[in-house]
Short mmCIF file of C-alpha atoms in Angstrom, two decimals:
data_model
loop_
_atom_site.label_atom_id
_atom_site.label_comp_id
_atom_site.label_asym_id
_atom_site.label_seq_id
_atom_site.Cartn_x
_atom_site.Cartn_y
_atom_site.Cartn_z
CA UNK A 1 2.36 -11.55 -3.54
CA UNK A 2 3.60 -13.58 -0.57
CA UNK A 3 6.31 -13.50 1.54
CA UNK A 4 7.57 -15.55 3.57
CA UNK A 5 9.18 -13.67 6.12
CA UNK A 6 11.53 -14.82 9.60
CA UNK A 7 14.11 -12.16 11.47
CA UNK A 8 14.47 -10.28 7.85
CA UNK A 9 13.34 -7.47 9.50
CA UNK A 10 16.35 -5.02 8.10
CA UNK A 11 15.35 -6.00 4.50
CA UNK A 12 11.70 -6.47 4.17
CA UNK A 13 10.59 -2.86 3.90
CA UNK A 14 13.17 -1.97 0.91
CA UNK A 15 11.07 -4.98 -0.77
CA UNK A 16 8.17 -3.58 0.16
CA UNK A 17 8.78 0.01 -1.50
CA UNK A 18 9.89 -1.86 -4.40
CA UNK A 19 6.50 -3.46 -5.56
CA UNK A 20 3.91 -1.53 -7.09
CA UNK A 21 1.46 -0.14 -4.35
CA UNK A 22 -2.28 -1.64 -6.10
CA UNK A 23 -0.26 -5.65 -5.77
CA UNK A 24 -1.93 -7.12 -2.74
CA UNK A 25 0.82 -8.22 -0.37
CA UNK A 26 0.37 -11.38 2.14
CA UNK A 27 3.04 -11.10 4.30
CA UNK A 28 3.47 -14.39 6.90
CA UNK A 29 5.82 -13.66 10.00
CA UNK A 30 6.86 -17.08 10.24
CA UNK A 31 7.84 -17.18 14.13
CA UNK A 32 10.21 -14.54 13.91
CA UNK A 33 12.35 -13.82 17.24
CA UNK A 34 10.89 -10.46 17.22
CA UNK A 35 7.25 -10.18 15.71
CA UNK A 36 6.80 -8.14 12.49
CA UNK A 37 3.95 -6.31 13.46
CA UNK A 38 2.09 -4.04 10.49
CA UNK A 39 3.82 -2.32 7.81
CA UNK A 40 3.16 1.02 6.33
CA UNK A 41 2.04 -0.36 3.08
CA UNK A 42 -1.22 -0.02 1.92
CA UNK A 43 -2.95 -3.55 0.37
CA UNK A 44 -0.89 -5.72 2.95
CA UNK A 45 -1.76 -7.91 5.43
CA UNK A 46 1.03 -8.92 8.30
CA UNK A 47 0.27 -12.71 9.22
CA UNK A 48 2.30 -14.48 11.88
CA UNK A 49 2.36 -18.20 11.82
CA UNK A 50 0.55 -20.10 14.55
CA UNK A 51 4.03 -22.53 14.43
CA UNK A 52 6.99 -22.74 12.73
CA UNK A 53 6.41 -23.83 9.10
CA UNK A 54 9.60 -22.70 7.28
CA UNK A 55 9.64 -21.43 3.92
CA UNK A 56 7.18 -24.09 2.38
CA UNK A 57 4.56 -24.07 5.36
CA UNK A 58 4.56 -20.41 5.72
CA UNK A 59 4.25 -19.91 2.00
CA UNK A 60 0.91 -21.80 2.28
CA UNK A 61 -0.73 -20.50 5.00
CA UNK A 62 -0.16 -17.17 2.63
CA UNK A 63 -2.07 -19.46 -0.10
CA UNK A 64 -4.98 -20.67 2.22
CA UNK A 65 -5.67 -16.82 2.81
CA UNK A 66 -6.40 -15.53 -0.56
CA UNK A 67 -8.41 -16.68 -3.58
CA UNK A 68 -6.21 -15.50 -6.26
CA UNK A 69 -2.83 -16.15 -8.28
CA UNK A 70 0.09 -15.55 -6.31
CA UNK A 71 3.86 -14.64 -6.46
CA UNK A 72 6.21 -16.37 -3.90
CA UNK A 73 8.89 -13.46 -3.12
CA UNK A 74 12.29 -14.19 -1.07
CA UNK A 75 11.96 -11.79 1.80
CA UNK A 76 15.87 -10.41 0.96
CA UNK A 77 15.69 -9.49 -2.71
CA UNK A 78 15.32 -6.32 -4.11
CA UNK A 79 12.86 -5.21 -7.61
CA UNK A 80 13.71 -3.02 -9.69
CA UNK A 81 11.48 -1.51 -12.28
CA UNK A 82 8.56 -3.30 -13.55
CA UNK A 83 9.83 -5.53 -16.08
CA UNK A 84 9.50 -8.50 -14.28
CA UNK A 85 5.89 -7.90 -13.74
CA UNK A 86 5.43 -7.56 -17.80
CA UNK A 87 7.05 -11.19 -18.09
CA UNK A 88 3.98 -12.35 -15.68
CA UNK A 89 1.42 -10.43 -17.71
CA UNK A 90 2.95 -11.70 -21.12
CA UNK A 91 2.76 -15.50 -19.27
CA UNK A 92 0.43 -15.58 -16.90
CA UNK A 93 -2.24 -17.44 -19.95
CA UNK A 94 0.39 -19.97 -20.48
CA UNK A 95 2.07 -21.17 -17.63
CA UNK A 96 0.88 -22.49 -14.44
CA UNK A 97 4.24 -21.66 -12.71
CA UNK A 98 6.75 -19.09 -13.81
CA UNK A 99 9.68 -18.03 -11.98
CA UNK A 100 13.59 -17.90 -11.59
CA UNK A 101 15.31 -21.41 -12.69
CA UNK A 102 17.34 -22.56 -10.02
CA UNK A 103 21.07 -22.15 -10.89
CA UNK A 104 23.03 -25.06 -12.25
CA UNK A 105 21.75 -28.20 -13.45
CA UNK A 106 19.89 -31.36 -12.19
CA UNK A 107 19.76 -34.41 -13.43
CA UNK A 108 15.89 -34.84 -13.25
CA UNK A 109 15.10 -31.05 -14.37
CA UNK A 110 16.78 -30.70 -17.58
CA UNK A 111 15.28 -27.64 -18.16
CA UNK A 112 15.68 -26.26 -14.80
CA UNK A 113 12.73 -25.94 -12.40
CA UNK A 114 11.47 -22.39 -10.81
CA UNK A 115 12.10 -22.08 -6.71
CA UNK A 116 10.65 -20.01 -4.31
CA UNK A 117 13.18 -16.88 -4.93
CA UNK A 118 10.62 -15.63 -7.17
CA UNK A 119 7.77 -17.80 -7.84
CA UNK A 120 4.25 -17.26 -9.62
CA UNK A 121 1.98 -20.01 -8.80
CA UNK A 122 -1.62 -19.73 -11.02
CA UNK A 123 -4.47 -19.92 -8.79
CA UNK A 124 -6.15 -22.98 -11.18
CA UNK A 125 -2.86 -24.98 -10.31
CA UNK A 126 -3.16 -24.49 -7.44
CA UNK A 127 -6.80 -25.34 -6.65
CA UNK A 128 -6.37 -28.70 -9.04
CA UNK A 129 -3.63 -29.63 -8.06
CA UNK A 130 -2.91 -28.48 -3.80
CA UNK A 131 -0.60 -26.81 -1.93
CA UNK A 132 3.20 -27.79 -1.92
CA UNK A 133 4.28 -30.08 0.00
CA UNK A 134 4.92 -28.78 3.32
CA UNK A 135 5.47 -31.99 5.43
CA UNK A 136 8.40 -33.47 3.59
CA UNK A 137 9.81 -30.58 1.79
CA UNK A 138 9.89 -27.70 4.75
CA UNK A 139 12.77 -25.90 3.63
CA UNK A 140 13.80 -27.12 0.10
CA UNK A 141 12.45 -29.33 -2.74
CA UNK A 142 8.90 -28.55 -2.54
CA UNK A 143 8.95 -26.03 -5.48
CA UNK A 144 10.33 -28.74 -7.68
CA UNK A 145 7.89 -31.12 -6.70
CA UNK A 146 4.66 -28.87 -6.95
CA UNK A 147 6.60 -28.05 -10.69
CA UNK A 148 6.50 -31.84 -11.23
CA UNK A 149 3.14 -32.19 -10.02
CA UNK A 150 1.43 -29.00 -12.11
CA UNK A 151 2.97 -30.41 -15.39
CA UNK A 152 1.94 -33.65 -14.53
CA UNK A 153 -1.51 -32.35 -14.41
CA UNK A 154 -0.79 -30.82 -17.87
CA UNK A 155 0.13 -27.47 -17.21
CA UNK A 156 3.11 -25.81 -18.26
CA UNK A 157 5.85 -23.72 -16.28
CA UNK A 158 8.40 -21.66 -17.32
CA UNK A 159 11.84 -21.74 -15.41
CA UNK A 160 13.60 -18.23 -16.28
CA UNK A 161 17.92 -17.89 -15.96
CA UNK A 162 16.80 -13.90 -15.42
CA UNK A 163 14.24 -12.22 -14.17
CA UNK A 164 14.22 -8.14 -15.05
CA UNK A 165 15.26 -6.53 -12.08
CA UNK A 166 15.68 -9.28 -9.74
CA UNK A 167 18.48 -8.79 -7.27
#
């Protein structure tokens, strides 16, 4: 998993606990006020951000640091049980991109389109494909683009209304 992380400091050790303790955890202090420092978690690694890169530039300096799939987590939500890690397993094969479907509709994204609440990105994606788009999508967008861009390259994603225990 990655996690973006800036000033979330109360929250980001509940998340922690939550996730099973064998998922490697890339956690990127992205110029927080007061550094993270290291957790008491066993398989994660505390980054901090040379410069500010918001949520999209953060989230791939996680990506340029490991050589597998990965799962964008929001550094304020809470999991509960496993469940959502059986609708990875049971998807992982198909989709390039699975994740929460942003709420309400857009006009280009009839289906919806997964953002970076909860986000699994597949490691072939990204290596075909690249990063997201950092430069003009800092903060929002990118995650619909890079959606755009994987099924472009013929891959599939999967925007979910629920994921199990997602709060």
């Amino acid at each position: 998993a990655i996690i973006p992380f800036f000033n979330g400091h109360e929250h980001i050790h509940k998340l922690l606990e939550d996730l099973p303790p064998d998922l490697p955890v890339i956690l990127v202090d992205d110029q927080s006020d007061t550094p993270l420092g290291s957790v008491n978690r066993p398989n994660t690694i505390v980054y901090r951000n040379e410069s500010k890169g918001y949520f999209t530039g953060a989230v791939n300096y996680g990506i340029r640091r490991c050589s597998t799939d990965v799962l964008v987590l929001n550094q304020d939500i809470s999991l509960h049980g496993t469940a959502w890690l059986d609708v990875l397993t049971a998807n992982r094969e198909e989709y390039a991109l699975i994740g929460e479907r942003i709420k309400g509709m857009h006009p280009a994204f009839p289906n919806g389109y997964v953002h970076g609440v909860f986000q699994y990105m597949s490691r072939e994606a990204l290596d075909r494909v690249g990063l997201m788009d950092a430069e003009n999508y800092p903060l929002w967008g990118a995650s619909a683009l890079w959606q755009w861009q994987v099924c472009r390259a013929g891959y599939k994603s999967l925007p979910l209304r629920e994921i199990p225990g997602l709060t």
